Every structure is written in C-alpha cells, then in structure tokens.
Short mmCIF file of C-alpha atoms in Angstrom, two decimals:
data_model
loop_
_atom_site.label_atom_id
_atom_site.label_comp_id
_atom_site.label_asym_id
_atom_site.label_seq_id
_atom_site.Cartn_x
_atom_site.Cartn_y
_atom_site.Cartn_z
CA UNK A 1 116.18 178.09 145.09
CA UNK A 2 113.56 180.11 143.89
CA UNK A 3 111.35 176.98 142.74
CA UNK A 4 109.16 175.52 146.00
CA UNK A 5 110.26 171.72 144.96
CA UNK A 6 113.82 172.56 145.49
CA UNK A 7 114.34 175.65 147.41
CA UNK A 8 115.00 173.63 150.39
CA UNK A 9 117.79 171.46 148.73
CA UNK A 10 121.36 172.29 149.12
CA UNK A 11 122.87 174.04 146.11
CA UNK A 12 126.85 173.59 145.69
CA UNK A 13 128.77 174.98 142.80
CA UNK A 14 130.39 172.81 140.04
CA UNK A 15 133.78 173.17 140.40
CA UNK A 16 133.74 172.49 144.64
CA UNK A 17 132.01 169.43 143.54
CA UNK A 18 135.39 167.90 142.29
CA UNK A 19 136.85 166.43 145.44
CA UNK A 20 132.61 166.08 146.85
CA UNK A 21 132.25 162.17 147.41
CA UNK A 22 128.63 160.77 148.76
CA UNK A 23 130.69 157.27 149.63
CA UNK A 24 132.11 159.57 152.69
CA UNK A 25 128.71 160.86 154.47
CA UNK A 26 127.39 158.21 157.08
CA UNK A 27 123.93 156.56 155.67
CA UNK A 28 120.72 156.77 157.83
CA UNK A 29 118.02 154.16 158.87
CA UNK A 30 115.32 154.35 156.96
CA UNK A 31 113.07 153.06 160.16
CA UNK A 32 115.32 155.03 162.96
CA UNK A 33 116.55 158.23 160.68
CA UNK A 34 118.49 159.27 163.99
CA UNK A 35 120.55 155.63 163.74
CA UNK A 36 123.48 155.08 161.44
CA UNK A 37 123.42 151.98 159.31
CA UNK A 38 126.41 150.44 161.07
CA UNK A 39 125.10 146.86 161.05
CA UNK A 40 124.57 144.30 158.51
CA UNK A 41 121.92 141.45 158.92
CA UNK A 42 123.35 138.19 157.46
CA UNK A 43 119.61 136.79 157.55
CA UNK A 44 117.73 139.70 155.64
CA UNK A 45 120.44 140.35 153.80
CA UNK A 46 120.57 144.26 154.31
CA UNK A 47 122.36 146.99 156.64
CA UNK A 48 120.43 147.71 160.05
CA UNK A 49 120.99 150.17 162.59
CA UNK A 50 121.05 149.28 166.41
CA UNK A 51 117.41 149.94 166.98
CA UNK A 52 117.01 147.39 164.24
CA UNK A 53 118.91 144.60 166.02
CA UNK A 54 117.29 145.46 169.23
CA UNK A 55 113.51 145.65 167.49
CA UNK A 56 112.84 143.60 163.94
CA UNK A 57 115.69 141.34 163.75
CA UNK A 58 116.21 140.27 167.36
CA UNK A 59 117.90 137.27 167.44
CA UNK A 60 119.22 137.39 163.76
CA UNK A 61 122.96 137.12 162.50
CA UNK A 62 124.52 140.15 162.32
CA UNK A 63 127.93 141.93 162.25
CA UNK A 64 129.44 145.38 161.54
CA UNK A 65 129.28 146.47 157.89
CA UNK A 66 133.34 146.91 157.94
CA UNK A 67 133.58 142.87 158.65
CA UNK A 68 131.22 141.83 156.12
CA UNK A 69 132.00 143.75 153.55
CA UNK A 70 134.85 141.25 153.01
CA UNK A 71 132.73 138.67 152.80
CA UNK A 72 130.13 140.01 150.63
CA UNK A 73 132.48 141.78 148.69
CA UNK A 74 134.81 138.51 147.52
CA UNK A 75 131.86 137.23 146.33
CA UNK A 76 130.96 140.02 144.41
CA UNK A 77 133.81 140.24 142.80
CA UNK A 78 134.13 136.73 142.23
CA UNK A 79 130.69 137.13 140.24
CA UNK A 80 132.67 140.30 138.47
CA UNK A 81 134.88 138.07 137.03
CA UNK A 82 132.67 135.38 135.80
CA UNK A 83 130.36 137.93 134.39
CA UNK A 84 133.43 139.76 132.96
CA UNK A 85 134.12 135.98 131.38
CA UNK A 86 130.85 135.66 130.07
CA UNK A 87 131.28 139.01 128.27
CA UNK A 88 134.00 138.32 126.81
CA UNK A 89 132.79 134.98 125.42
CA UNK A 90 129.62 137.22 124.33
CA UNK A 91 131.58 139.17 122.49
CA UNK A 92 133.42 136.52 121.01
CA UNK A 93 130.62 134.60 120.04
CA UNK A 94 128.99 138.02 118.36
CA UNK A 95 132.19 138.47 116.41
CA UNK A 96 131.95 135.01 115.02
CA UNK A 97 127.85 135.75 114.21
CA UNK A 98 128.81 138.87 112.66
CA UNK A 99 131.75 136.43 110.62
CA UNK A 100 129.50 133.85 109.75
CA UNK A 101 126.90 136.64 108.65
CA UNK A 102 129.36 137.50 106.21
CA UNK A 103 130.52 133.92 104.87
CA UNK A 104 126.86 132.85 104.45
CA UNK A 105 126.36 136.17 102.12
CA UNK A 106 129.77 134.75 100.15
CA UNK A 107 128.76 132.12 100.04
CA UNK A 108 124.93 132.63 98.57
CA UNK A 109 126.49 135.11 96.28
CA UNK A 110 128.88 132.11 95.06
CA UNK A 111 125.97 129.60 95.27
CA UNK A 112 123.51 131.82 92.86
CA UNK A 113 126.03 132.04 90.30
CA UNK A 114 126.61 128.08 90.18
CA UNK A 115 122.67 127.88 90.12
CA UNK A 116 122.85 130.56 87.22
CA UNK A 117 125.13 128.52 85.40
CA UNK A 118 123.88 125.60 85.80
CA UNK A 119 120.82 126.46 84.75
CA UNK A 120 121.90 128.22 81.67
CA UNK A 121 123.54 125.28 80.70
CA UNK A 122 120.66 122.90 81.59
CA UNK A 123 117.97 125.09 79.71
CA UNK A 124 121.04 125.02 76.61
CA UNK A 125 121.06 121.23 76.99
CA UNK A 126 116.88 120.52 77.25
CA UNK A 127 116.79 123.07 74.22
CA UNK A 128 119.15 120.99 72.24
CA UNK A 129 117.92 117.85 73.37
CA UNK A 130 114.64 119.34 72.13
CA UNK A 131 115.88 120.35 68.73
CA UNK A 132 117.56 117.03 68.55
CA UNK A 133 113.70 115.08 69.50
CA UNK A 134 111.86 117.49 66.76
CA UNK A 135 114.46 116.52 64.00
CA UNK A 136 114.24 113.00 64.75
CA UNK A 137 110.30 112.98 64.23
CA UNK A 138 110.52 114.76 61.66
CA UNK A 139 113.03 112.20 60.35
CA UNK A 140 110.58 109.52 61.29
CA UNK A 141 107.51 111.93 59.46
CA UNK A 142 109.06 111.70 56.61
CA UNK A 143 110.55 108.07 56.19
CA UNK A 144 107.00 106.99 56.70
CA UNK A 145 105.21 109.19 54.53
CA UNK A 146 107.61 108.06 52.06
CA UNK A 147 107.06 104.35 52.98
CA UNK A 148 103.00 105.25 52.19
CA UNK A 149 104.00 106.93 48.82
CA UNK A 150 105.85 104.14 47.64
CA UNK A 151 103.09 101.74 48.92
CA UNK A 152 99.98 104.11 47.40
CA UNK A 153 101.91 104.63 43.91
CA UNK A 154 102.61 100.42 43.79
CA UNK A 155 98.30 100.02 44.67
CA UNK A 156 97.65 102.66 42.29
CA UNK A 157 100.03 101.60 39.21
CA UNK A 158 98.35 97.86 40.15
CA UNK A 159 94.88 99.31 40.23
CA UNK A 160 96.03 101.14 37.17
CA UNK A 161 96.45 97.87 35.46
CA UNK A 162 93.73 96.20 36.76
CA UNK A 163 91.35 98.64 35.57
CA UNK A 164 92.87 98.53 32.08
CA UNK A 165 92.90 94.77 31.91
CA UNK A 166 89.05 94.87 33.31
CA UNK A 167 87.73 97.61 30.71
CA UNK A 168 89.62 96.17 27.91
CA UNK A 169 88.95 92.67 28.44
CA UNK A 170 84.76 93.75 28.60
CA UNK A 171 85.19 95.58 25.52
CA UNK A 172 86.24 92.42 23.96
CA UNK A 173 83.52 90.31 25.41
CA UNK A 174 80.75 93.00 24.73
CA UNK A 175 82.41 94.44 20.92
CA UNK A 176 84.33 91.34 19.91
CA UNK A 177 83.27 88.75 17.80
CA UNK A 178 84.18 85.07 18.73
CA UNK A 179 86.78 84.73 16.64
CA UNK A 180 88.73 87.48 18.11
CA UNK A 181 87.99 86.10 21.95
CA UNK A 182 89.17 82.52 21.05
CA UNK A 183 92.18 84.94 19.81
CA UNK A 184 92.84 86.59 22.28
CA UNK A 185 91.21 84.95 25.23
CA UNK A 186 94.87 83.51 25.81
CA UNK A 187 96.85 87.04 26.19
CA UNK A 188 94.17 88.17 27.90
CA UNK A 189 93.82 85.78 30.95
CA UNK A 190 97.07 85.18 31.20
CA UNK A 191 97.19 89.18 31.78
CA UNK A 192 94.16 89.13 34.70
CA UNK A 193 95.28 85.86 36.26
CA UNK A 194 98.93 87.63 36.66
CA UNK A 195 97.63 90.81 38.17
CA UNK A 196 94.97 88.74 40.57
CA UNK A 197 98.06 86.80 41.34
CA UNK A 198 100.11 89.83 42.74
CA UNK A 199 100.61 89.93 46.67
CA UNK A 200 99.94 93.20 48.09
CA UNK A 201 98.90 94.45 51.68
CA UNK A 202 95.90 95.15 52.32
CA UNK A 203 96.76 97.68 55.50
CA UNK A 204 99.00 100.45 55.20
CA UNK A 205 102.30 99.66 55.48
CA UNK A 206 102.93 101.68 58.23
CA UNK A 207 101.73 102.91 61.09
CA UNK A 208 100.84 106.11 63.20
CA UNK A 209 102.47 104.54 66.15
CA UNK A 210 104.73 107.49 67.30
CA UNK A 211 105.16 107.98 71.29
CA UNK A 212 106.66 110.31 73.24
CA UNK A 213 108.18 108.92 76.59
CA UNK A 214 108.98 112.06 78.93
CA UNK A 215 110.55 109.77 81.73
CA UNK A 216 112.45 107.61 79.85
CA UNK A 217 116.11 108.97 80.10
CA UNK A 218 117.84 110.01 77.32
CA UNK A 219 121.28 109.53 77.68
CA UNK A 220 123.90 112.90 78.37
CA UNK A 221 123.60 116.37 76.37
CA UNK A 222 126.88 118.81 76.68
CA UNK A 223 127.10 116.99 80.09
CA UNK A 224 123.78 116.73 81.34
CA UNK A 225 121.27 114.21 81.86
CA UNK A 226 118.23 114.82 79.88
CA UNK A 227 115.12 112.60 79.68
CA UNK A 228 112.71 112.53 77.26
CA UNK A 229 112.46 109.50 74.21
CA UNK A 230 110.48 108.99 70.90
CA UNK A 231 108.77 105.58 70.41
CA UNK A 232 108.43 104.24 67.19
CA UNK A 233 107.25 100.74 68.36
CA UNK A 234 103.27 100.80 69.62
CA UNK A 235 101.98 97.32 71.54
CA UNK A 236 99.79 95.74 69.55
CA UNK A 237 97.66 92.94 71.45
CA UNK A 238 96.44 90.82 68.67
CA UNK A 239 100.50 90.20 68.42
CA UNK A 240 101.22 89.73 72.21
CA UNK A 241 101.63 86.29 72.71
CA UNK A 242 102.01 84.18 76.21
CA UNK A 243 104.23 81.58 77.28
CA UNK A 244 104.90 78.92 80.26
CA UNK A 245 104.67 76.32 81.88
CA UNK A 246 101.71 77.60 83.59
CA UNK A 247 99.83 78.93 80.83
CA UNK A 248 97.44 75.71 81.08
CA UNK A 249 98.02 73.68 84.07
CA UNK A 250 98.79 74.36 87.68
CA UNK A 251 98.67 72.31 90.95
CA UNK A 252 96.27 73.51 94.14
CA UNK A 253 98.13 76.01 96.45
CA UNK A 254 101.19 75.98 94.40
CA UNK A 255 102.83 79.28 93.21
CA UNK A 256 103.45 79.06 89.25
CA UNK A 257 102.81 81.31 85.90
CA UNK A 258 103.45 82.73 82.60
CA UNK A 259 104.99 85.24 80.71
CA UNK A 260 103.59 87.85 78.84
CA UNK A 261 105.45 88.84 75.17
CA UNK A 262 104.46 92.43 74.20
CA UNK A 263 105.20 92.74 70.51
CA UNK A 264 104.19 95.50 67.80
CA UNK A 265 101.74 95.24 65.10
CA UNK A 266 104.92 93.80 62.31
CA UNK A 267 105.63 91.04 65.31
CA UNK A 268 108.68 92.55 66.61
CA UNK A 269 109.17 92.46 70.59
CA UNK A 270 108.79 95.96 72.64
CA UNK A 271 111.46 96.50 74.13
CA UNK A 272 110.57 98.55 77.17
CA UNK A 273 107.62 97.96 79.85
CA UNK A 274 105.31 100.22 81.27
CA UNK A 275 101.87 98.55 79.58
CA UNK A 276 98.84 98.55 81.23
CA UNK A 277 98.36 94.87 81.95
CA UNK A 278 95.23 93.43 83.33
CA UNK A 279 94.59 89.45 84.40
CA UNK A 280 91.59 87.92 85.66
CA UNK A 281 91.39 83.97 86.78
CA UNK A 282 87.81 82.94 87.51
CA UNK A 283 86.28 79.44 88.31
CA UNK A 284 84.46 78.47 85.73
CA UNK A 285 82.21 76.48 88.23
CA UNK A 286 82.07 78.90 91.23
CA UNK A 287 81.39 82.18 89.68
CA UNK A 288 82.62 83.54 93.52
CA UNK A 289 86.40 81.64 93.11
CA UNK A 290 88.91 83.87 92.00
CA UNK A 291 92.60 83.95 91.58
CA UNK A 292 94.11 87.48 92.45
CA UNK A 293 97.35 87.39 90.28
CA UNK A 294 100.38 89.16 90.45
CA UNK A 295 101.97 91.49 87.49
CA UNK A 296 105.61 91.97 87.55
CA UNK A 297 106.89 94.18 84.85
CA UNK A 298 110.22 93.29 83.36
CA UNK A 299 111.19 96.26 81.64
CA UNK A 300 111.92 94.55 78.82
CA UNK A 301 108.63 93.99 77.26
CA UNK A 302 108.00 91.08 79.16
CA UNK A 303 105.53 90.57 82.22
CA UNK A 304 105.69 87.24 84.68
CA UNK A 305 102.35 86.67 86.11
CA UNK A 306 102.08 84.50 89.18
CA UNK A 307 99.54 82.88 90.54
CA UNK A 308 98.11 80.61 93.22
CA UNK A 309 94.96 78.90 93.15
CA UNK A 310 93.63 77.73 96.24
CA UNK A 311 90.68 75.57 94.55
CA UNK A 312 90.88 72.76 91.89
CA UNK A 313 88.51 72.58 88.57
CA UNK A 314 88.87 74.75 85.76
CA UNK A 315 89.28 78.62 85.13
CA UNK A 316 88.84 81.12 82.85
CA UNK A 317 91.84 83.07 82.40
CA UNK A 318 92.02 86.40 80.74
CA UNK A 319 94.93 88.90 79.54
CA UNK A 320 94.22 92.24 78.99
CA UNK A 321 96.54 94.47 77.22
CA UNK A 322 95.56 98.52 76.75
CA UNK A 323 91.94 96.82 77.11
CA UNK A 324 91.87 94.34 74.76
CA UNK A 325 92.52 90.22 75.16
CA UNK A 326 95.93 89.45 73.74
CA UNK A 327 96.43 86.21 71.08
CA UNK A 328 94.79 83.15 72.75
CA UNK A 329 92.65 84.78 75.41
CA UNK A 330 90.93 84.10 76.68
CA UNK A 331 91.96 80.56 77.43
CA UNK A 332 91.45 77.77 79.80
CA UNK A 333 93.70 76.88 82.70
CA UNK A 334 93.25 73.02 84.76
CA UNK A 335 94.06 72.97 88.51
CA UNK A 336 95.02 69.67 89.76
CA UNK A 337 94.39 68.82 93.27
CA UNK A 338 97.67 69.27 96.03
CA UNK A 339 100.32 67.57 94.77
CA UNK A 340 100.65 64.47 96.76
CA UNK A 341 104.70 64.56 98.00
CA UNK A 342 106.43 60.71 97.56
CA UNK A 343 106.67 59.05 101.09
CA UNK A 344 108.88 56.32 99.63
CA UNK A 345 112.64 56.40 98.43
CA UNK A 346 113.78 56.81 95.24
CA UNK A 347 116.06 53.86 94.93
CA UNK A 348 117.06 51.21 92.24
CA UNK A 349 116.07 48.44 93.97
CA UNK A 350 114.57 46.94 97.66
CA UNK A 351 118.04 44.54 97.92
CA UNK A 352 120.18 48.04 97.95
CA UNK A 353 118.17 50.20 99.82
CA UNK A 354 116.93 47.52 102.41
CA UNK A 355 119.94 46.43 103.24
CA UNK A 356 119.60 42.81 102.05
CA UNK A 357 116.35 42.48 103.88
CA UNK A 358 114.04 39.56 102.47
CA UNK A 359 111.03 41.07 103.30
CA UNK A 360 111.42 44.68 102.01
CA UNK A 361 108.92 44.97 99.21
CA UNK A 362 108.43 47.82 96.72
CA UNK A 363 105.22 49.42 95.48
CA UNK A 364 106.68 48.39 90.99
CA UNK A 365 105.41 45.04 92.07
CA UNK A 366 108.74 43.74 91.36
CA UNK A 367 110.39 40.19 92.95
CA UNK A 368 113.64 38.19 93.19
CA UNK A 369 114.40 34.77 93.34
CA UNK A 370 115.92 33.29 96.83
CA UNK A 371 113.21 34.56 99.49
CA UNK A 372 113.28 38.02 98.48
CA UNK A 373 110.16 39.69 98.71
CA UNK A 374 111.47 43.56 96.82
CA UNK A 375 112.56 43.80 93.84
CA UNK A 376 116.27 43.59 92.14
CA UNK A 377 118.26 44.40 89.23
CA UNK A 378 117.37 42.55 86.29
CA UNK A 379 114.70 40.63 87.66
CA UNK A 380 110.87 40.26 87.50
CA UNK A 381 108.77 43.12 87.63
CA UNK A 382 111.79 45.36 87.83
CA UNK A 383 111.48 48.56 86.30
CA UNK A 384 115.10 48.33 84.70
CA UNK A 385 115.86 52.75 86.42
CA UNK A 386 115.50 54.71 89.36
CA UNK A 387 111.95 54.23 90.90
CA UNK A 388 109.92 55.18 94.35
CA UNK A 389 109.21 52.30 96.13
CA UNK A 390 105.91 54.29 97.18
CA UNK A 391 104.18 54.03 94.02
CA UNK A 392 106.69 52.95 91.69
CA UNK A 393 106.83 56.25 89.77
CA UNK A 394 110.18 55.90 87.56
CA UNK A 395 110.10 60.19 87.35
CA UNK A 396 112.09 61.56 90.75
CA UNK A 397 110.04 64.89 90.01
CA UNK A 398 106.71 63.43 89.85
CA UNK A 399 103.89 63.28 91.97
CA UNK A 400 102.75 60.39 94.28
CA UNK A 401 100.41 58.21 92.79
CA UNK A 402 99.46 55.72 95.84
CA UNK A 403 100.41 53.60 98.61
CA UNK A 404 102.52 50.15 98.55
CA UNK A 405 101.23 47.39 96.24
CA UNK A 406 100.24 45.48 99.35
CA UNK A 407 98.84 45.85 102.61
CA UNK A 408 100.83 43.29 104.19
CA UNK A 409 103.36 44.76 103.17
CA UNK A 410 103.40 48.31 105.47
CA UNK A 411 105.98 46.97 107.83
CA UNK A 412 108.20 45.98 105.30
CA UNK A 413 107.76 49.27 103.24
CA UNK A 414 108.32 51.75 106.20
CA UNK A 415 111.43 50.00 106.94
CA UNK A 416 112.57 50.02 103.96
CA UNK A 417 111.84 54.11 103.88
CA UNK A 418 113.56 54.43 107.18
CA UNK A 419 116.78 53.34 105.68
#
C-alpha cells in the first residue's frame, strides 16, 4: 500500500484467499463498465452487455451466457478430447522416436563391428593375395632368368668353340705347311661345317612380357573375392593373324567380317581380351569412302569385326594392334555390287514345277521332246541337279546372274515362278 502503483489495489491476506474464487464476481463491459456481461453474441462471437445489443450489435444473434454456454461448451470439450487424443498419440509416437533412437544406436554399434571385421579380414585376404602375386613373379623372375642362363651358357660354350675352331684353323693356314693342311684339312672342316651347322636362336629365348591385370578377378582368398592377375603372355602383332570369310570379299550393303587371332610372340593364342584394336577400310579410289567398322571383343583373345560397305571397288583395309599392323596388313578387300536376289524357282525341272505346262521354259536352256518347251529329267540341255529357272544357277545360295534365256519366253517364265 505504501507504493503509488498499488496503493489503491485491494490487499487480502493469504490464508482468506482459500475459499476466494474470481469465477463468482459478475464481469463488466468493457464499453458500458456500469453493464454486466449477461449476453453472448453468436455473430461476434463474444459476451455483450444490454447496451451492446441495443447499440453495436443491433440486430445480431444473441442469447444469455447461461444458454450458450451449453452450446459452446460441448464443443469445447469435444475439441478437449480430440486434443487429449492427439496427445496421447504424441506421446506415443515420441516414445517410439525415443525407441527407435535407441535401436538405430544398436544397431550402428552392431553394424561397425561387422564393418571392422570385415575389413580386417579383407585387408588379411588382399595382403595374402598380395604375398601370394609377389611369390609368383618372383617364381616367374627366376624361371626366366634361368631359361636366359641356360640359353647364354649354350651361345657362349658354341661361341667358345667357334672361336677355337676359327683361331686354330688360321694358325694352320698362316703356320702350317701344305702337307699338314691336306692333313688335316679333313678334321678340320668337318669341325667348322658342324658348328656352322648348329641351330640356335638368334633372340632371347624369353621375354620381358610380365603384366599385371588389377581388374581381372582372382578367384576367392580365406573367403573373399580378390582381383588382381599376373600375365605372362604379351600380344605380339607380327603373330596376330586374321581369319573369315570376309577378310577379302564382301557384297555392297551387306553386313559381313573377320576375326581377329591375338597370339604371343612363341605363336600361342591370348587368352583374354582387352587389346587396343584399331581398323580402318578406305576406298582405294575415293580417298573420301570409308567403312566405319565395328570391334567386338570376345574375351577370349579373339575380336569379330563387322562391316558394311555401302560402295563397290576396292579398299584398303588395315588392322592395328597396340599401334602396329598385324600379319597380312595391310591387305586388300573387293566389294561386289548388291547381290542380285533369284526371281526364279529353284526346281529340278519346268515339267514338275509347271505343272505339265508345254510352254514353261527355263533360263539352263534346256528342252524335251513332245511339245515341251522347259526342260526335263534326263534330257537336252538339262543340268542333271537342282537349278533356278531364272538364270540357271545350279548353287541355291548363289547370286542371280540374269534374266530368262528368251524374251519370248516372259509369259511362260513368270508362270512358271507363280507356281
């Protein structure tokens, strides 16, 4: 009481404040303090006095506060108890966060020790997959360094001899008299023609062809699947050798090839792909014509190349392996003109595949006696097989070579291809 804010507020003591309710004491108008808010607007939504009736919401919905309270009131509480659901399900739903929260930390923990021992036992597999690469080149080291000693002491014991034979056989023809060359002239080139008769290479017998293949898969190691391969074999293109049916020939707008062979330097096939294999096909007359071929790798060593030439003539055709032209390129390649597709039948004779018709005739030039104009088994001209009666080609897979034998003949010749 003694501060100004509040010295005009009314001051109760705690304990008669027990029983003290403000729901009892009547609520004033904020507009008309003198009115009690007895009245409840349903338009505005908010408690009026009389004056407010009578003044702002003239003409508005209204009723006593004791009647709508029942109204507003069920709907409260209806929103109560879906809000009281909705907490509930909160809840629920926080507890099962809070769960989960938990699992996924399990579970990580579980995870990172899997991961932990799986990679333990991966880096103990790539490190004895790696021991198990290093003593298999060193394996290969040393069988061909031994392969080069064995080769270098042979050359050396045979240049050995050679260089005894060579000195001793000079000192005879320089110190000797004749006598002793007609002597020994015999031992002597029986001696050098036997040591310019021995066979020996003149590369080393080996080579330094060693390759490492990181992505070529290894097999397992203590149950994991490693990668990672040594290469003894090296493509060697002077060896590489090509092969098919069209290596040399091909027909215009016709899809054929040939097969590449990728071998080492001793001849032996590779037997993995993954060369770098290059073709070119270029008109030999129209420097503009080219063939863009296609490169399939096998896997095995082997590569198809197809092609399709669009223009006749010849071409230059060049194979290309690690840079360098393989055996027999660069090499020549003929392209016929379209093949020309039989419009005939492939029969054995004009009296079968007519029908008996006398005027059927047949491009072999062949006749029978009786009227009939085709030919027949056995009989003149007949080509004694199977032939086209459109050119008389006695090959079914072969390719048209012309018309009928006669002009007069057309009618006679369709029909006979009808049937």
């Amino acid at each position: 009481r003694r501060q100004k804010k509040t010295a005009s507020h009314a001051v109760t003591e705690l304990e008669n404040t027990k029983d003290y309710s403000q729901a009892g004491r009547p609520l004033f108008c904020p507009s008309h303090p003198t009115e009690e808010l007895r009245l409840f607007c349903e338009q505005c939504d908010q408690p009026v006095c009389r004056n407010c009736v009578v003044d702002r919401h003239r003409q508005h919905p209204y009723d006593f506060t004791g009647n709508a309270i029942h109204r507003h009131g069920d709907a409260l509480r209806e929103l109560l108890q879906r809000t009281q659901q909705h907490m509930v399900t909160l809840e629920g739903v926080l507890s099962q966060i809070d769960d989960m929260g938990s699992a996924i930390r399990s579970r990580a923990d579980a995870v990172a020790t899997e991961i932990c021992l799986f990679a333990t036992g991966y880096v103990k597999a790539i490190e004895e997959h790696r021991d198990r690469l290093l003593k298999q080149l060193e394996d290969l080291k040393v069988q061909k360094e031994n392969l080069l000693l064995l080769q270098k002491a042979q050359l050396q014991q045979l240049l050995l001899d050679m260089r005894t034979g060579m000195e001793f056989t000079e000192r005879l023809l320089t110190s000797g008299s004749d006598l002793e060359i007609l002597i020994t002239k015999g031992v002597v080139g029986n001696r050098l023609a036997k040591l310019n008769s021995v066979a020996y290479n003149t590369q080393p017998s080996v080579d330094d062809g060693i390759q490492f293949c990181p992505q070529e898969r290894a097999g397992q190691c203590c149950g994991y699947e490693v990668f990672g391969v040594i290469l003894n074999k090296v493509v060697d293109p002077a060896r590489c050798t090509l092969h098919g049916e069209g290596l040399h020939s091909a027909c215009q707008n016709k899809l054929t090839g040939f097969t590449l062979l990728c071998n080492d330097a001793t001849g032996e096939q590779i037997g993995r792909g993954g060369e770098v294999v290059k073709v070119t096909i270029t008109h030999k007359d129209k420097r503009d014509c080219t063939v863009m071929p296609t490169v399939c790798d096998n896997g095995d060593g082997t590569y198809y190349i197809s092609y399709s030439p669009e223009e006749p003539g010849l071409y230059a055709v060049c194979v290309y392996v690690k840079g360098q032209h393989v055996q027999g390129s660069p090499f020549t390649l003929m392209v016929k003109n379209k093949f020309r597709e039989h419009q005939g039948v492939f029969h054995c004779c004009t009296f079968c595949s007519s029908g008996g018709q006398k005027t059927a005739r047949c491009a072999c030039g062949g006749t029978m006696p009786g009227g009939y104009q085709g030919c027949g088994h056995g009989h003149k001209g007949h080509p004694g097989c199977h032939h086209w009666s459109c050119c008389g080609q006695v090959k079914e897979s072969s390719e048209c070579l012309g018309g009928p034998a006669s002009n007069n003949s057309q009618r006679s010749f369709l029909r006979t291809v009808t049937l």
